[in-house]
Amino acid sequence: MEAMAELPRVVVGLTGASGMPYALDLLESLQGLAEVHLVLSQGAKRVLWEEMGLSPKDLYPLASRVYKDGDLGAPIASGSFRTQGMVVVPCSATTLSKIALGLADTLLTRAAYVHLKERRPLILVPREAPLPLPTLRAMVQATEAGALILPASPGFYHRPKEIRDLLGFITQRILDHLGLSAERAPRWGEPPS
């Protein structure tokens, strides 16, 4: 009898930036594709409520495991905990700056630090606009450290008809960079599936 293949592990961090619909779309899209390890910052909890009317407990069914941001002893804080990668969505300017500087003072920033040091994919999805110079510099530093900056800035060549189409555009890019196969949005030059 063949053993079932384990799903790849993906760490997902939510921070206090606007853009929770992107996070929810990603979490829903990861169902059946990955074992999701979720951590929310304090700010994320507030924005989740403000933007979606949801509490962190509403996200529990979308994760294999949920961690407290203060639990620096959690498995995702160690490089020995193997993952396919990590996504911070939405990624606040403060969190992005901490990651760029290697400040690992919370579980979320520690997990990001671990992904950088282990040379695993770390995808940061900022949504703020306009971008001040300190944030632009932090983006460059994070990129130089090995992170991928993937702004929540959807394209329109796929002729979106609803918000879900715009969210899917970003989710598709995230999944591609994690090496996970899912068709969440049409690709340029390819007919829609």
PDB file of N, CA and C in Angstrom, residues 134-186:
ATOM      1  N   PRO A 134      11.736  55.681   3.254  1.00  0.00           N
ATOM      2  CA  PRO A 134      12.174  54.616   4.161  1.00  0.00           C
ATOM      3  C   PRO A 134      11.619  53.236   3.777  1.00  0.00           C
ATOM      4  N   THR A 135      10.384  53.186   3.303  1.00  0.00           N
ATOM      5  CA  THR A 135       9.800  51.901   2.901  1.00  0.00           C
ATOM      6  C   THR A 135      10.450  51.400   1.617  1.00  0.00           C
ATOM      7  N   LEU A 136      10.698  52.285   0.671  1.00  0.00           N
ATOM      8  CA  LEU A 136      11.378  51.885  -0.562  1.00  0.00           C
ATOM      9  C   LEU A 136      12.762  51.323  -0.250  1.00  0.00           C
ATOM     10  N   ARG A 137      13.476  51.978   0.664  1.00  0.00           N
ATOM     11  CA  ARG A 137      14.808  51.479   1.042  1.00  0.00           C
ATOM     12  C   ARG A 137      14.703  50.123   1.734  1.00  0.00           C
ATOM     13  N   ALA A 138      13.690  49.952   2.579  1.00  0.00           N
ATOM     14  CA  ALA A 138      13.483  48.665   3.250  1.00  0.00           C
ATOM     15  C   ALA A 138      13.177  47.569   2.221  1.00  0.00           C
ATOM     16  N   MET A 139      12.422  47.917   1.177  1.00  0.00           N
ATOM     17  CA  MET A 139      12.136  46.941   0.129  1.00  0.00           C
ATOM     18  C   MET A 139      13.414  46.487  -0.568  1.00  0.00           C
ATOM     19  N   VAL A 140      14.299  47.425  -0.840  1.00  0.00           N
ATOM     20  CA  VAL A 140      15.575  47.079  -1.463  1.00  0.00           C
ATOM     21  C   VAL A 140      16.390  46.197  -0.526  1.00  0.00           C
ATOM     22  N   GLN A 141      16.456  46.562   0.748  1.00  0.00           N
ATOM     23  CA  GLN A 141      17.208  45.755   1.721  1.00  0.00           C
ATOM     24  C   GLN A 141      16.631  44.355   1.838  1.00  0.00           C
ATOM     25  N   ALA A 142      15.318  44.240   1.907  1.00  0.00           N
ATOM     26  CA  ALA A 142      14.687  42.926   2.016  1.00  0.00           C
ATOM     27  C   ALA A 142      14.978  42.090   0.771  1.00  0.00           C
ATOM     28  N   THR A 143      14.940  42.732  -0.388  1.00  0.00           N
ATOM     29  CA  THR A 143      15.244  42.033  -1.642  1.00  0.00           C
ATOM     30  C   THR A 143      16.694  41.565  -1.645  1.00  0.00           C
ATOM     31  N   GLU A 144      17.606  42.436  -1.217  1.00  0.00           N
ATOM     32  CA  GLU A 144      19.027  42.062  -1.159  1.00  0.00           C
ATOM     33  C   GLU A 144      19.255  40.911  -0.182  1.00  0.00           C
ATOM     34  N   ALA A 145      18.424  40.822   0.851  1.00  0.00           N
ATOM     35  CA  ALA A 145      18.542  39.747   1.840  1.00  0.00           C
ATOM     36  C   ALA A 145      17.947  38.434   1.335  1.00  0.00           C
ATOM     37  N   GLY A 146      17.177  38.496   0.236  1.00  0.00           N
ATOM     38  CA  GLY A 146      16.636  37.275  -0.350  1.00  0.00           C
ATOM     39  C   GLY A 146      15.125  37.209  -0.423  1.00  0.00           C
ATOM     40  N   ALA A 147      14.436  38.221   0.075  1.00  0.00           N
ATOM     41  CA  ALA A 147      12.972  38.224   0.009  1.00  0.00           C
ATOM     42  C   ALA A 147      12.509  38.640  -1.386  1.00  0.00           C
ATOM     43  N   LEU A 148      11.281  38.282  -1.704  1.00  0.00           N
ATOM     44  CA  LEU A 148      10.643  38.721  -2.933  1.00  0.00           C
ATOM     45  C   LEU A 148       9.546  39.707  -2.554  1.00  0.00           C
ATOM     46  N   ILE A 149       9.599  40.887  -3.117  1.00  0.00           N
ATOM     47  CA  ILE A 149       8.567  41.896  -2.869  1.00  0.00           C
ATOM     48  C   ILE A 149       7.530  41.753  -3.986  1.00  0.00           C
ATOM     49  N   LEU A 150       6.303  41.410  -3.598  1.00  0.00           N
ATOM     50  CA  LEU A 150       5.233  41.199  -4.563  1.00  0.00           C
ATOM     51  C   LEU A 150       4.072  42.108  -4.166  1.00  0.00           C
ATOM     52  N   PRO A 151       4.085  43.357  -4.633  1.00  0.00           N
ATOM     53  CA  PRO A 151       3.046  44.299  -4.222  1.00  0.00           C
ATOM     54  C   PRO A 151       1.642  43.822  -4.605  1.00  0.00           C
ATOM     55  N   ALA A 152       0.694  44.107  -3.758  1.00  0.00           N
ATOM     56  CA  ALA A 152      -0.712  43.781  -4.045  1.00  0.00           C
ATOM     57  C   ALA A 152      -1.213  44.784  -5.067  1.00  0.00           C
ATOM     58  N   SER A 153      -0.768  44.583  -6.286  1.00  0.00           N
ATOM     59  CA  SER A 153      -1.056  45.503  -7.379  1.00  0.00           C
ATOM     60  C   SER A 153      -1.458  44.670  -8.590  1.00  0.00           C
ATOM     61  N   PRO A 154      -2.727  44.253  -8.654  1.00  0.00           N
ATOM     62  CA  PRO A 154      -3.138  43.336  -9.712  1.00  0.00           C
ATOM     63  C   PRO A 154      -3.123  43.965 -11.094  1.00  0.00           C
ATOM     64  N   GLY A 155      -2.914  43.108 -12.080  1.00  0.00           N
ATOM     65  CA  GLY A 155      -2.998  43.527 -13.466  1.00  0.00           C
ATOM     66  C   GLY A 155      -4.438  43.475 -13.942  1.00  0.00           C
ATOM     67  N   PHE A 156      -4.648  43.922 -15.155  1.00  0.00           N
ATOM     68  CA  PHE A 156      -5.996  43.969 -15.704  1.00  0.00           C
ATOM     69  C   PHE A 156      -6.114  43.314 -17.072  1.00  0.00           C
ATOM     70  N   TYR A 157      -5.027  42.712 -17.577  1.00  0.00           N
ATOM     71  CA  TYR A 157      -5.090  42.094 -18.898  1.00  0.00           C
ATOM     72  C   TYR A 157      -6.032  40.900 -18.929  1.00  0.00           C
ATOM     73  N   HIS A 158      -6.343  40.343 -17.770  1.00  0.00           N
ATOM     74  CA  HIS A 158      -7.266  39.199 -17.735  1.00  0.00           C
ATOM     75  C   HIS A 158      -8.733  39.641 -17.643  1.00  0.00           C
ATOM     76  N   ARG A 159      -8.948  40.955 -17.759  1.00  0.00           N
ATOM     77  CA  ARG A 159     -10.288  41.545 -17.768  1.00  0.00           C
ATOM     78  C   ARG A 159     -11.132  41.089 -16.572  1.00  0.00           C
ATOM     79  N   PRO A 160     -10.693  41.469 -15.375  1.00  0.00           N
ATOM     80  CA  PRO A 160     -11.428  41.053 -14.180  1.00  0.00           C
ATOM     81  C   PRO A 160     -12.861  41.590 -14.180  1.00  0.00           C
ATOM     82  N   LYS A 161     -13.746  40.747 -13.711  1.00  0.00           N
ATOM     83  CA  LYS A 161     -15.162  41.127 -13.656  1.00  0.00           C
ATOM     84  C   LYS A 161     -15.628  41.369 -12.225  1.00  0.00           C
ATOM     85  N   GLU A 162     -14.884  40.859 -11.268  1.00  0.00           N
ATOM     86  CA  GLU A 162     -15.260  41.027  -9.865  1.00  0.00           C
ATOM     87  C   GLU A 162     -13.993  41.075  -9.008  1.00  0.00           C
ATOM     88  N   ILE A 163     -14.171  41.463  -7.758  1.00  0.00           N
ATOM     89  CA  ILE A 163     -13.032  41.599  -6.850  1.00  0.00           C
ATOM     90  C   ILE A 163     -12.259  40.294  -6.735  1.00  0.00           C
ATOM     91  N   ARG A 164     -12.964  39.180  -6.708  1.00  0.00           N
ATOM     92  CA  ARG A 164     -12.300  37.873  -6.596  1.00  0.00           C
ATOM     93  C   ARG A 164     -11.278  37.662  -7.723  1.00  0.00           C
ATOM     94  N   ASP A 165     -11.566  38.192  -8.914  1.00  0.00           N
ATOM     95  CA  ASP A 165     -10.624  38.081 -10.038  1.00  0.00           C
ATOM     96  C   ASP A 165      -9.347  38.872  -9.762  1.00  0.00           C
ATOM     97  N   LEU A 166      -9.485  40.039  -9.143  1.00  0.00           N
ATOM     98  CA  LEU A 166      -8.316  40.861  -8.809  1.00  0.00           C
ATOM     99  C   LEU A 166      -7.487  40.183  -7.719  1.00  0.00           C
ATOM    100  N   LEU A 167      -8.155  39.634  -6.719  1.00  0.00           N
ATOM    101  CA  LEU A 167      -7.451  38.922  -5.650  1.00  0.00           C
ATOM    102  C   LEU A 167      -6.714  37.714  -6.221  1.00  0.00           C
ATOM    103  N   GLY A 168      -7.387  36.997  -7.114  1.00  0.00           N
ATOM    104  CA  GLY A 168      -6.798  35.799  -7.705  1.00  0.00           C
ATOM    105  C   GLY A 168      -5.541  36.077  -8.499  1.00  0.00           C
ATOM    106  N   PHE A 169      -5.471  37.255  -9.096  1.00  0.00           N
ATOM    107  CA  PHE A 169      -4.276  37.635  -9.853  1.00  0.00           C
ATOM    108  C   PHE A 169      -3.047  37.618  -8.941  1.00  0.00           C
ATOM    109  N   ILE A 170      -3.177  38.192  -7.758  1.00  0.00           N
ATOM    110  CA  ILE A 170      -2.058  38.234  -6.807  1.00  0.00           C
ATOM    111  C   ILE A 170      -1.810  36.855  -6.214  1.00  0.00           C
ATOM    112  N   THR A 171      -2.880  36.155  -5.851  1.00  0.00           N
ATOM    113  CA  THR A 171      -2.727  34.810  -5.289  1.00  0.00           C
ATOM    114  C   THR A 171      -2.003  33.898  -6.265  1.00  0.00           C
ATOM    115  N   GLN A 172      -2.344  33.994  -7.557  1.00  0.00           N
ATOM    116  CA  GLN A 172      -1.678  33.159  -8.560  1.00  0.00           C
ATOM    117  C   GLN A 172      -0.177  33.410  -8.579  1.00  0.00           C
ATOM    118  N   ARG A 173       0.214  34.679  -8.496  1.00  0.00           N
ATOM    119  CA  ARG A 173       1.649  35.007  -8.489  1.00  0.00           C
ATOM    120  C   ARG A 173       2.339  34.441  -7.260  1.00  0.00           C
ATOM    121  N   ILE A 174       1.660  34.527  -6.103  1.00  0.00           N
ATOM    122  CA  ILE A 174       2.228  33.973  -4.864  1.00  0.00           C
ATOM    123  C   ILE A 174       2.417  32.470  -4.999  1.00  0.00           C
ATOM    124  N   LEU A 175       1.379  31.777  -5.443  1.00  0.00           N
ATOM    125  CA  LEU A 175       1.454  30.317  -5.591  1.00  0.00           C
ATOM    126  C   LEU A 175       2.561  29.920  -6.559  1.00  0.00           C
ATOM    127  N   ASP A 176       2.692  30.664  -7.661  1.00  0.00           N
ATOM    128  CA  ASP A 176       3.770  30.382  -8.620  1.00  0.00           C
ATOM    129  C   ASP A 176       5.133  30.469  -7.951  1.00  0.00           C
ATOM    130  N   HIS A 177       5.347  31.500  -7.154  1.00  0.00           N
ATOM    131  CA  HIS A 177       6.652  31.686  -6.515  1.00  0.00           C
ATOM    132  C   HIS A 177       6.910  30.682  -5.401  1.00  0.00           C
ATOM    133  N   LEU A 178       5.847  30.084  -4.882  1.00  0.00           N
ATOM    134  CA  LEU A 178       6.005  29.000  -3.903  1.00  0.00           C
ATOM    135  C   LEU A 178       6.188  27.647  -4.582  1.00  0.00           C
ATOM    136  N   GLY A 179       6.030  27.617  -5.898  1.00  0.00           N
ATOM    137  CA  GLY A 179       6.155  26.367  -6.629  1.00  0.00           C
ATOM    138  C   GLY A 179       4.942  25.466  -6.455  1.00  0.00           C
ATOM    139  N   LEU A 180       3.790  26.056  -6.164  1.00  0.00           N
ATOM    140  CA  LEU A 180       2.563  25.289  -5.986  1.00  0.00           C
ATOM    141  C   LEU A 180       1.686  25.439  -7.215  1.00  0.00           C
ATOM    142  N   SER A 181       1.164  24.353  -7.681  1.00  0.00           N
ATOM    143  CA  SER A 181       0.399  24.353  -8.917  1.00  0.00           C
ATOM    144  C   SER A 181      -1.085  24.536  -8.647  1.00  0.00           C
ATOM    145  N   ALA A 182      -1.610  25.647  -9.108  1.00  0.00           N
ATOM    146  CA  ALA A 182      -3.038  25.939  -9.031  1.00  0.00           C
ATOM    147  C   ALA A 182      -3.336  27.018 -10.054  1.00  0.00           C
ATOM    148  N   GLU A 183      -4.474  26.951 -10.624  1.00  0.00           N
ATOM    149  CA  GLU A 183      -4.863  27.966 -11.598  1.00  0.00           C
ATOM    150  C   GLU A 183      -5.892  28.882 -10.947  1.00  0.00           C
ATOM    151  N   ARG A 184      -5.426  29.972 -10.417  1.00  0.00           N
ATOM    152  CA  ARG A 184      -6.279  30.922  -9.708  1.00  0.00           C
ATOM    153  C   ARG A 184      -6.655  32.109 -10.588  1.00  0.00           C
ATOM    154  N   ALA A 185      -5.865  32.314 -11.657  1.00  0.00           N
ATOM    155  CA  ALA A 185      -6.128  33.426 -12.577  1.00  0.00           C
ATOM    156  C   ALA A 185      -5.577  33.072 -13.948  1.00  0.00           C
ATOM    157  N   PRO A 186      -6.200  33.614 -15.002  1.00  0.00           N
ATOM    158  CA  PRO A 186      -5.671  33.369 -16.356  1.00  0.00           C
ATOM    159  C   PRO A 186      -4.267  33.954 -16.502  1.00  0.00           C
TER     160      PRO A 186
END
